[in-house]
Amino acid sequence: MSPKKERQVQVNGARRHFLGLAAATGARVAALSAMAATTIFPASIAQAMGKPWWKKDGRGSDDPMCFLRGTAILTPAGEVRIERLQIGDFVETVRGKTMAIKWIGRHLYKRSGASWHAGVVPIRIGRHAIDHQSPHKDLYVSPGHALLIDGVLIRAKELVNGTSIVPCLPSDQDAIEYFHIVLDTHEAILAEGVAAETFLLRANNHEAFTNFAEFSRLYPIAWHSDMTPFAPIAGLDSGREHLRALLPIGIRRTLQIREPASKAYQRIAARAEHHIS
């Protein structure tokens, strides 16, 4: 085959590959449009194509870790919407402990322009996206909120697959109101049947909430000591992977680890594709 014909074959092959990707993406968009009435954001397609949409110039965002208004939290008396919980109420943890709420942080965002900032838009974990029974209802959390999957904590934004897990806002909401629960220790609680983290108190990070003054008034500075993470924090965007092999085992556990997050993402994405096909 002449060099000219060989180049033409390569170009035609590349064109067919591109058209195939476009068709697959189009099918995925159609599937998203057929879902319940919600506003789907383009970031879901970016992540579905393997692009870390939450990064800017290679850096991750410092978005809050919260539950959207309306999220059902398991308590000894059954599920209660998070906005109805109060300081002193009890919640159930995945460790089988019943713990009192020390504080509830709040965020309220209102749209100031035509679109929302990507770091503010909640991630919808679709019904049965994780497995055949969880969540038992669509779960909405902020992008940085971590779920307990396979024994590690994985942020919701790193599970976005463009189908069963997408950045979106319920169509009946024109504001985004987030809530988070502080316990004596960092724990995992059940939100819509999914194990999700409580607030990981670090230094003065409670000041990110709009009602932070309430926390400062209720608890002296001595209570603000850093909490120990409930489980290892896994991430797809860790920039320190190359250091792990050089560090002692004890220190490695404090770094973000990629493999568990990658495996969980692939499994959940495959589950979503199976249900669409």
PDB file of C-alpha atoms in Angstrom:
ATOM      1  CA  MET A   1       0.000   0.000   0.000  1.00  0.00           C
ATOM      2  CA  SER A   2       1.343   3.428  -0.923  1.00  0.00           C
ATOM      3  CA  PRO A   3       2.052   5.972   1.875  1.00  0.00           C
ATOM      4  CA  LYS A   4      -0.746   8.164   0.527  1.00  0.00           C
ATOM      5  CA  LYS A   5      -3.334   5.359   0.680  1.00  0.00           C
ATOM      6  CA  GLU A   6      -2.104   4.297   4.106  1.00  0.00           C
ATOM      7  CA  ARG A   7      -2.622   7.833   5.431  1.00  0.00           C
ATOM      8  CA  GLN A   8      -6.115   7.886   3.914  1.00  0.00           C
ATOM      9  CA  VAL A   9      -6.991   4.588   5.658  1.00  0.00           C
ATOM     10  CA  GLN A  10      -5.793   6.032   8.989  1.00  0.00           C
ATOM     11  CA  VAL A  11      -7.856   9.187   8.480  1.00  0.00           C
ATOM     12  CA  ASN A  12     -10.967   7.174   7.610  1.00  0.00           C
ATOM     13  CA  GLY A  13     -10.440   4.962  10.662  1.00  0.00           C
ATOM     14  CA  ALA A  14     -10.084   7.992  12.913  1.00  0.00           C
ATOM     15  CA  ARG A  15     -13.228   9.505  11.411  1.00  0.00           C
ATOM     16  CA  ARG A  16     -15.248   6.323  12.045  1.00  0.00           C
ATOM     17  CA  HIS A  17     -13.949   6.206  15.634  1.00  0.00           C
ATOM     18  CA  PHE A  18     -14.969   9.828  16.194  1.00  0.00           C
ATOM     19  CA  LEU A  19     -18.438   9.247  14.747  1.00  0.00           C
ATOM     20  CA  GLY A  20     -18.823   6.189  16.967  1.00  0.00           C
ATOM     21  CA  LEU A  21     -17.975   8.249  20.052  1.00  0.00           C
ATOM     22  CA  ALA A  22     -20.411  10.941  18.967  1.00  0.00           C
ATOM     23  CA  ALA A  23     -23.188   8.386  18.533  1.00  0.00           C
ATOM     24  CA  ALA A  24     -22.465   6.861  21.954  1.00  0.00           C
ATOM     25  CA  THR A  25     -22.475  10.287  23.566  1.00  0.00           C
ATOM     26  CA  GLY A  26     -25.724  11.152  21.810  1.00  0.00           C
ATOM     27  CA  ALA A  27     -27.351   7.994  23.150  1.00  0.00           C
ATOM     28  CA  ARG A  28     -26.172   8.843  26.638  1.00  0.00           C
ATOM     29  CA  VAL A  29     -27.579  12.368  26.379  1.00  0.00           C
ATOM     30  CA  ALA A  30     -30.908  10.939  25.195  1.00  0.00           C
ATOM     31  CA  ALA A  31     -30.967   8.602  28.192  1.00  0.00           C
ATOM     32  CA  LEU A  32     -30.294  11.511  30.517  1.00  0.00           C
ATOM     33  CA  SER A  33     -33.106  13.541  28.965  1.00  0.00           C
ATOM     34  CA  ALA A  34     -35.531  10.702  29.599  1.00  0.00           C
ATOM     35  CA  MET A  35     -34.823  10.719  33.340  1.00  0.00           C
ATOM     36  CA  ALA A  36     -36.973  12.410  35.997  1.00  0.00           C
ATOM     37  CA  ALA A  37     -37.540  16.167  35.691  1.00  0.00           C
ATOM     38  CA  THR A  38     -34.217  17.638  36.730  1.00  0.00           C
ATOM     39  CA  THR A  39     -31.750  20.125  35.360  1.00  0.00           C
ATOM     40  CA  ILE A  40     -28.763  18.165  34.026  1.00  0.00           C
ATOM     41  CA  PHE A  41     -25.458  20.009  33.762  1.00  0.00           C
ATOM     42  CA  PRO A  42     -22.881  19.538  30.977  1.00  0.00           C
ATOM     43  CA  ALA A  43     -20.274  18.455  33.523  1.00  0.00           C
ATOM     44  CA  SER A  44     -21.948  15.038  33.602  1.00  0.00           C
ATOM     45  CA  ILE A  45     -21.030  14.442  29.972  1.00  0.00           C
ATOM     46  CA  ALA A  46     -17.465  15.676  30.529  1.00  0.00           C
ATOM     47  CA  GLN A  47     -16.915  13.177  33.323  1.00  0.00           C
ATOM     48  CA  ALA A  48     -18.593  10.419  31.353  1.00  0.00           C
ATOM     49  CA  MET A  49     -15.960  10.977  28.671  1.00  0.00           C
ATOM     50  CA  GLY A  50     -13.220  10.649  31.277  1.00  0.00           C
ATOM     51  CA  LYS A  51     -12.562  14.345  31.897  1.00  0.00           C
ATOM     52  CA  PRO A  52     -12.221  15.590  35.516  1.00  0.00           C
ATOM     53  CA  TRP A  53     -14.728  18.430  35.128  1.00  0.00           C
ATOM     54  CA  TRP A  54     -14.236  19.717  38.677  1.00  0.00           C
ATOM     55  CA  LYS A  55     -10.597  20.666  38.072  1.00  0.00           C
ATOM     56  CA  LYS A  56      -9.401  24.064  36.959  1.00  0.00           C
ATOM     57  CA  ASP A  57      -5.806  24.308  35.791  1.00  0.00           C
ATOM     58  CA  GLY A  58      -5.179  20.881  37.281  1.00  0.00           C
ATOM     59  CA  ARG A  59      -6.438  21.804  40.739  1.00  0.00           C
ATOM     60  CA  GLY A  60      -9.460  20.441  42.568  1.00  0.00           C
ATOM     61  CA  SER A  61     -12.102  22.732  44.041  1.00  0.00           C
ATOM     62  CA  ASP A  62     -12.669  23.324  47.738  1.00  0.00           C
ATOM     63  CA  ASP A  63     -16.406  22.820  47.571  1.00  0.00           C
ATOM     64  CA  PRO A  64     -18.395  22.111  50.743  1.00  0.00           C
ATOM     65  CA  MET A  65     -19.342  18.607  51.863  1.00  0.00           C
ATOM     66  CA  CYS A  66     -23.088  18.623  52.425  1.00  0.00           C
ATOM     67  CA  PHE A  67     -26.497  17.026  51.909  1.00  0.00           C
ATOM     68  CA  LEU A  68     -29.139  18.820  49.850  1.00  0.00           C
ATOM     69  CA  ARG A  69     -32.366  19.901  51.551  1.00  0.00           C
ATOM     70  CA  GLY A  70     -34.834  17.027  51.575  1.00  0.00           C
ATOM     71  CA  THR A  71     -32.284  14.255  52.148  1.00  0.00           C
ATOM     72  CA  ALA A  72     -33.620  11.520  54.447  1.00  0.00           C
ATOM     73  CA  ILE A  73     -31.250  10.611  57.298  1.00  0.00           C
ATOM     74  CA  LEU A  74     -31.698   7.434  59.343  1.00  0.00           C
ATOM     75  CA  THR A  75     -32.442   8.056  63.029  1.00  0.00           C
ATOM     76  CA  PRO A  76     -33.610   5.696  65.818  1.00  0.00           C
ATOM     77  CA  ALA A  77     -37.152   6.845  64.997  1.00  0.00           C
ATOM     78  CA  GLY A  78     -36.783   6.201  61.275  1.00  0.00           C
ATOM     79  CA  GLU A  79     -35.802   8.449  58.390  1.00  0.00           C
ATOM     80  CA  VAL A  80     -36.010  12.210  58.946  1.00  0.00           C
ATOM     81  CA  ARG A  81     -35.391  14.960  56.398  1.00  0.00           C
ATOM     82  CA  ILE A  82     -32.141  16.645  57.257  1.00  0.00           C
ATOM     83  CA  GLU A  83     -33.603  20.155  57.508  1.00  0.00           C
ATOM     84  CA  ARG A  84     -35.889  18.899  60.299  1.00  0.00           C
ATOM     85  CA  LEU A  85     -33.056  17.590  62.453  1.00  0.00           C
ATOM     86  CA  GLN A  86     -31.820  19.665  65.381  1.00  0.00           C
ATOM     87  CA  ILE A  87     -28.869  19.754  67.741  1.00  0.00           C
ATOM     88  CA  GLY A  88     -29.314  16.962  70.289  1.00  0.00           C
ATOM     89  CA  ASP A  89     -31.249  14.667  67.940  1.00  0.00           C
ATOM     90  CA  PHE A  90     -29.816  11.199  67.443  1.00  0.00           C
ATOM     91  CA  VAL A  91     -28.718   9.548  64.211  1.00  0.00           C
ATOM     92  CA  GLU A  92     -27.676   5.997  63.418  1.00  0.00           C
ATOM     93  CA  THR A  93     -24.130   5.316  62.193  1.00  0.00           C
ATOM     94  CA  VAL A  94     -22.948   2.431  60.029  1.00  0.00           C
ATOM     95  CA  ARG A  95     -20.887   1.218  62.981  1.00  0.00           C
ATOM     96  CA  GLY A  96     -24.131   0.520  64.809  1.00  0.00           C
ATOM     97  CA  LYS A  97     -23.729   3.454  67.189  1.00  0.00           C
ATOM     98  CA  THR A  98     -26.461   5.944  67.970  1.00  0.00           C
ATOM     99  CA  MET A  99     -24.913   9.399  68.293  1.00  0.00           C
ATOM    100  CA  ALA A 100     -26.223  12.841  69.171  1.00  0.00           C
ATOM    101  CA  ILE A 101     -25.900  15.703  66.710  1.00  0.00           C
ATOM    102  CA  LYS A 102     -23.482  18.342  68.007  1.00  0.00           C
ATOM    103  CA  TRP A 103     -24.205  20.883  65.311  1.00  0.00           C
ATOM    104  CA  ILE A 104     -25.729  21.295  61.843  1.00  0.00           C
ATOM    105  CA  GLY A 105     -23.939  23.502  59.351  1.00  0.00           C
ATOM    106  CA  ARG A 106     -25.917  25.267  56.628  1.00  0.00           C
ATOM    107  CA  HIS A 107     -25.250  26.771  53.200  1.00  0.00           C
ATOM    108  CA  LEU A 108     -27.699  28.637  50.988  1.00  0.00           C
ATOM    109  CA  TYR A 109     -26.848  29.510  47.396  1.00  0.00           C
ATOM    110  CA  LYS A 110     -29.034  31.538  45.053  1.00  0.00           C
ATOM    111  CA  ARG A 111     -28.461  31.849  41.352  1.00  0.00           C
ATOM    112  CA  SER A 112     -26.978  35.251  40.534  1.00  0.00           C
ATOM    113  CA  GLY A 113     -26.628  34.720  36.788  1.00  0.00           C
ATOM    114  CA  ALA A 114     -27.701  32.426  34.006  1.00  0.00           C
ATOM    115  CA  SER A 115     -25.882  29.388  35.372  1.00  0.00           C
ATOM    116  CA  TRP A 116     -24.557  27.863  38.562  1.00  0.00           C
ATOM    117  CA  HIS A 117     -20.884  27.458  39.423  1.00  0.00           C
ATOM    118  CA  ALA A 118     -19.884  23.791  38.923  1.00  0.00           C
ATOM    119  CA  GLY A 119     -18.561  23.518  42.477  1.00  0.00           C
ATOM    120  CA  VAL A 120     -21.995  24.385  43.891  1.00  0.00           C
ATOM    121  CA  VAL A 121     -24.250  22.139  41.803  1.00  0.00           C
ATOM    122  CA  PRO A 122     -25.212  18.951  43.696  1.00  0.00           C
ATOM    123  CA  ILE A 123     -24.455  15.470  42.436  1.00  0.00           C
ATOM    124  CA  ARG A 124     -27.466  13.211  42.031  1.00  0.00           C
ATOM    125  CA  ILE A 125     -26.793   9.596  42.984  1.00  0.00           C
ATOM    126  CA  GLY A 126     -29.682   7.959  41.159  1.00  0.00           C
ATOM    127  CA  ARG A 127     -31.935   5.361  42.765  1.00  0.00           C
ATOM    128  CA  HIS A 128     -30.106   2.009  42.878  1.00  0.00           C
ATOM    129  CA  ALA A 129     -27.011   3.553  41.277  1.00  0.00           C
ATOM    130  CA  ILE A 130     -24.667   1.991  43.859  1.00  0.00           C
ATOM    131  CA  ASP A 131     -26.264  -1.456  44.016  1.00  0.00           C
ATOM    132  CA  HIS A 132     -29.648  -3.152  43.718  1.00  0.00           C
ATOM    133  CA  GLN A 133     -30.974  -1.464  46.849  1.00  0.00           C
ATOM    134  CA  SER A 134     -29.102   1.788  47.400  1.00  0.00           C
ATOM    135  CA  PRO A 135     -29.876   4.513  47.341  1.00  0.00           C
ATOM    136  CA  HIS A 136     -33.540   3.668  47.711  1.00  0.00           C
ATOM    137  CA  LYS A 137     -34.339   7.171  46.444  1.00  0.00           C
ATOM    138  CA  ASP A 138     -32.313   9.727  44.476  1.00  0.00           C
ATOM    139  CA  LEU A 139     -29.636  11.150  46.773  1.00  0.00           C
ATOM    140  CA  TYR A 140     -28.330  14.689  46.257  1.00  0.00           C
ATOM    141  CA  VAL A 141     -25.026  15.716  47.834  1.00  0.00           C
ATOM    142  CA  SER A 142     -22.443  18.412  47.152  1.00  0.00           C
ATOM    143  CA  PRO A 143     -19.587  17.444  44.814  1.00  0.00           C
ATOM    144  CA  GLY A 144     -17.059  17.101  47.621  1.00  0.00           C
ATOM    145  CA  HIS A 145     -19.235  14.949  49.867  1.00  0.00           C
ATOM    146  CA  ALA A 146     -17.815  11.454  50.312  1.00  0.00           C
ATOM    147  CA  LEU A 147     -19.704   8.167  50.271  1.00  0.00           C
ATOM    148  CA  LEU A 148     -18.456   5.028  51.994  1.00  0.00           C
ATOM    149  CA  ILE A 149     -17.958   2.443  49.243  1.00  0.00           C
ATOM    150  CA  ASP A 150     -15.841  -0.704  49.501  1.00  0.00           C
ATOM    151  CA  GLY A 151     -14.451   0.463  52.837  1.00  0.00           C
ATOM    152  CA  VAL A 152     -13.128   3.813  51.583  1.00  0.00           C
ATOM    153  CA  LEU A 153     -14.524   7.326  51.301  1.00  0.00           C
ATOM    154  CA  ILE A 154     -15.032   8.477  47.710  1.00  0.00           C
ATOM    155  CA  ARG A 155     -16.231  11.961  46.810  1.00  0.00           C
ATOM    156  CA  ALA A 156     -19.449  12.093  44.819  1.00  0.00           C
ATOM    157  CA  LYS A 157     -17.898  14.176  42.041  1.00  0.00           C
ATOM    158  CA  GLU A 158     -15.482  11.337  41.297  1.00  0.00           C
ATOM    159  CA  LEU A 159     -18.329   8.895  40.680  1.00  0.00           C
ATOM    160  CA  VAL A 160     -20.076  10.990  38.028  1.00  0.00           C
ATOM    161  CA  ASN A 161     -20.671   8.825  34.943  1.00  0.00           C
ATOM    162  CA  GLY A 162     -23.146  10.859  32.938  1.00  0.00           C
ATOM    163  CA  THR A 163     -26.025   8.422  33.451  1.00  0.00           C
ATOM    164  CA  SER A 164     -26.826   7.167  36.946  1.00  0.00           C
ATOM    165  CA  ILE A 165     -24.678   9.774  38.706  1.00  0.00           C
ATOM    166  CA  VAL A 166     -24.800  13.317  37.345  1.00  0.00           C
ATOM    167  CA  PRO A 167     -24.449  16.934  38.472  1.00  0.00           C
ATOM    168  CA  CYS A 168     -27.998  18.240  38.539  1.00  0.00           C
ATOM    169  CA  LEU A 169     -30.586  20.123  40.535  1.00  0.00           C
ATOM    170  CA  PRO A 170     -34.230  19.086  41.074  1.00  0.00           C
ATOM    171  CA  SER A 171     -36.398  21.146  38.732  1.00  0.00           C
ATOM    172  CA  ASP A 172     -38.596  22.387  41.579  1.00  0.00           C
ATOM    173  CA  GLN A 173     -35.679  24.155  43.295  1.00  0.00           C
ATOM    174  CA  ASP A 174     -34.387  27.573  42.295  1.00  0.00           C
ATOM    175  CA  ALA A 175     -31.957  27.734  45.228  1.00  0.00           C
ATOM    176  CA  ILE A 176     -29.421  25.269  46.558  1.00  0.00           C
ATOM    177  CA  GLU A 177     -29.587  24.695  50.305  1.00  0.00           C
ATOM    178  CA  TYR A 178     -27.072  22.375  51.898  1.00  0.00           C
ATOM    179  CA  PHE A 179     -26.910  20.905  55.415  1.00  0.00           C
ATOM    180  CA  HIS A 180     -24.225  18.927  57.183  1.00  0.00           C
ATOM    181  CA  ILE A 181     -24.096  17.073  60.478  1.00  0.00           C
ATOM    182  CA  VAL A 182     -21.323  17.296  63.072  1.00  0.00           C
ATOM    183  CA  LEU A 183     -20.969  14.425  65.551  1.00  0.00           C
ATOM    184  CA  ASP A 184     -18.350  13.891  68.255  1.00  0.00           C
ATOM    185  CA  THR A 185     -16.288  11.976  65.700  1.00  0.00           C
ATOM    186  CA  HIS A 186     -16.162  11.611  61.938  1.00  0.00           C
ATOM    187  CA  GLU A 187     -18.663   8.878  61.045  1.00  0.00           C
ATOM    188  CA  ALA A 188     -20.713   7.435  58.218  1.00  0.00           C
ATOM    189  CA  ILE A 189     -24.489   7.693  58.458  1.00  0.00           C
ATOM    190  CA  LEU A 190     -27.257   6.450  56.181  1.00  0.00           C
ATOM    191  CA  ALA A 191     -28.675   9.006  53.761  1.00  0.00           C
ATOM    192  CA  GLU A 192     -31.415   7.602  51.517  1.00  0.00           C
ATOM    193  CA  GLY A 193     -29.917   4.208  52.412  1.00  0.00           C
ATOM    194  CA  VAL A 194     -26.354   5.113  51.348  1.00  0.00           C
ATOM    195  CA  ALA A 195     -23.450   5.287  53.801  1.00  0.00           C
ATOM    196  CA  ALA A 196     -22.218   8.889  53.644  1.00  0.00           C
ATOM    197  CA  GLU A 197     -19.804  10.833  55.792  1.00  0.00           C
ATOM    198  CA  THR A 198     -20.651  13.296  58.532  1.00  0.00           C
ATOM    199  CA  PHE A 199     -18.662  16.521  58.687  1.00  0.00           C
ATOM    200  CA  LEU A 200     -14.912  16.036  59.047  1.00  0.00           C
ATOM    201  CA  LEU A 201     -14.006  18.843  61.428  1.00  0.00           C
ATOM    202  CA  ARG A 202     -10.581  20.291  60.683  1.00  0.00           C
ATOM    203  CA  ALA A 203      -9.137  23.435  62.303  1.00  0.00           C
ATOM    204  CA  ASN A 204     -11.621  26.203  61.419  1.00  0.00           C
ATOM    205  CA  ASN A 205     -13.248  24.613  58.383  1.00  0.00           C
ATOM    206  CA  HIS A 206     -16.665  25.059  60.044  1.00  0.00           C
ATOM    207  CA  GLU A 207     -16.318  28.712  59.075  1.00  0.00           C
ATOM    208  CA  ALA A 208     -17.224  27.739  55.505  1.00  0.00           C
ATOM    209  CA  PHE A 209     -20.856  27.449  56.673  1.00  0.00           C
ATOM    210  CA  THR A 210     -23.063  30.526  56.814  1.00  0.00           C
ATOM    211  CA  ASN A 211     -24.069  29.825  60.431  1.00  0.00           C
ATOM    212  CA  PHE A 212     -20.496  29.248  61.666  1.00  0.00           C
ATOM    213  CA  ALA A 213     -20.923  31.810  64.461  1.00  0.00           C
ATOM    214  CA  GLU A 214     -23.393  29.459  66.143  1.00  0.00           C
ATOM    215  CA  PHE A 215     -20.768  26.715  66.304  1.00  0.00           C
ATOM    216  CA  SER A 216     -18.171  29.085  67.768  1.00  0.00           C
ATOM    217  CA  ARG A 217     -20.652  30.200  70.394  1.00  0.00           C
ATOM    218  CA  LEU A 218     -21.656  26.661  71.379  1.00  0.00           C
ATOM    219  CA  TYR A 219     -18.184  25.128  71.514  1.00  0.00           C
ATOM    220  CA  PRO A 220     -14.918  26.518  72.856  1.00  0.00           C
ATOM    221  CA  ILE A 221     -11.805  26.590  70.700  1.00  0.00           C
ATOM    222  CA  ALA A 222     -10.460  23.488  72.490  1.00  0.00           C
ATOM    223  CA  TRP A 223     -13.229  21.394  70.913  1.00  0.00           C
ATOM    224  CA  HIS A 224     -12.070  22.338  67.430  1.00  0.00           C
ATOM    225  CA  SER A 225      -9.290  19.744  67.264  1.00  0.00           C
ATOM    226  CA  ASP A 226      -8.936  17.883  63.968  1.00  0.00           C
ATOM    227  CA  MET A 227     -11.026  14.750  63.641  1.00  0.00           C
ATOM    228  CA  THR A 228      -9.584  11.470  62.420  1.00  0.00           C
ATOM    229  CA  PRO A 229     -11.170  10.327  59.129  1.00  0.00           C
ATOM    230  CA  PHE A 230     -13.635   7.481  59.597  1.00  0.00           C
ATOM    231  CA  ALA A 231     -12.055   5.555  56.702  1.00  0.00           C
ATOM    232  CA  PRO A 232      -9.291   6.032  54.114  1.00  0.00           C
ATOM    233  CA  ILE A 233     -10.043   8.802  51.613  1.00  0.00           C
ATOM    234  CA  ALA A 234      -9.774   7.543  48.036  1.00  0.00           C
ATOM    235  CA  GLY A 235      -9.505   9.834  45.051  1.00  0.00           C
ATOM    236  CA  LEU A 236      -9.042   9.821  41.296  1.00  0.00           C
ATOM    237  CA  ASP A 237      -7.253  13.165  41.224  1.00  0.00           C
ATOM    238  CA  SER A 238      -4.545  12.635  43.815  1.00  0.00           C
ATOM    239  CA  GLY A 239      -1.358  14.368  42.794  1.00  0.00           C
ATOM    240  CA  ARG A 240       0.805  12.397  45.189  1.00  0.00           C
ATOM    241  CA  GLU A 241       0.533   8.870  43.819  1.00  0.00           C
ATOM    242  CA  HIS A 242       4.212   8.734  42.939  1.00  0.00           C
ATOM    243  CA  LEU A 243       5.166   9.371  46.569  1.00  0.00           C
ATOM    244  CA  ARG A 244       3.228   6.498  48.108  1.00  0.00           C
ATOM    245  CA  ALA A 245       5.819   3.797  47.396  1.00  0.00           C
ATOM    246  CA  LEU A 246       8.516   5.872  49.080  1.00  0.00           C
ATOM    247  CA  LEU A 247       6.621   6.429  52.330  1.00  0.00           C
ATOM    248  CA  PRO A 248       6.130   4.239  55.423  1.00  0.00           C
ATOM    249  CA  ILE A 249       2.847   2.303  55.446  1.00  0.00           C
ATOM    250  CA  GLY A 250       1.402   4.426  58.256  1.00  0.00           C
ATOM    251  CA  ILE A 251       1.893   7.616  56.276  1.00  0.00           C
ATOM    252  CA  ARG A 252       0.633   6.113  53.020  1.00  0.00           C
ATOM    253  CA  ARG A 253      -2.764   5.591  54.613  1.00  0.00           C
ATOM    254  CA  THR A 254      -3.163   9.334  55.113  1.00  0.00           C
ATOM    255  CA  LEU A 255      -2.756  10.038  51.398  1.00  0.00           C
ATOM    256  CA  GLN A 256      -5.487   9.776  48.828  1.00  0.00           C
ATOM    257  CA  ILE A 257      -5.439   6.375  47.134  1.00  0.00           C
ATOM    258  CA  ARG A 258      -6.592   5.935  43.563  1.00  0.00           C
ATOM    259  CA  GLU A 259      -7.246   2.249  42.954  1.00  0.00           C
ATOM    260  CA  PRO A 260     -10.364   1.742  45.161  1.00  0.00           C
ATOM    261  CA  ALA A 261     -11.984   4.876  43.718  1.00  0.00           C
ATOM    262  CA  SER A 262     -11.209   3.784  40.161  1.00  0.00           C
ATOM    263  CA  LYS A 263     -12.648   0.300  40.717  1.00  0.00           C
ATOM    264  CA  ALA A 264     -15.806   1.687  42.334  1.00  0.00           C
ATOM    265  CA  TYR A 265     -16.276   4.166  39.493  1.00  0.00           C
ATOM    266  CA  GLN A 266     -15.887   1.464  36.844  1.00  0.00           C
ATOM    267  CA  ARG A 267     -18.307  -0.892  38.600  1.00  0.00           C
ATOM    268  CA  ILE A 268     -20.991   1.768  39.084  1.00  0.00           C
ATOM    269  CA  ALA A 269     -20.568   3.097  35.535  1.00  0.00           C
ATOM    270  CA  ALA A 270     -20.881  -0.433  34.139  1.00  0.00           C
ATOM    271  CA  ARG A 271     -24.038  -0.957  36.190  1.00  0.00           C
ATOM    272  CA  ALA A 272     -25.495   2.236  34.723  1.00  0.00           C
ATOM    273  CA  GLU A 273     -24.636   1.211  31.160  1.00  0.00           C
ATOM    274  CA  HIS A 274     -26.231  -2.203  31.715  1.00  0.00           C
ATOM    275  CA  HIS A 275     -29.521  -0.633  32.813  1.00  0.00           C
ATOM    276  CA  ILE A 276     -29.578   1.738  29.812  1.00  0.00           C
ATOM    277  CA  SER A 277     -28.788  -0.909  27.202  1.00  0.00           C
TER     278      SER A 277
END
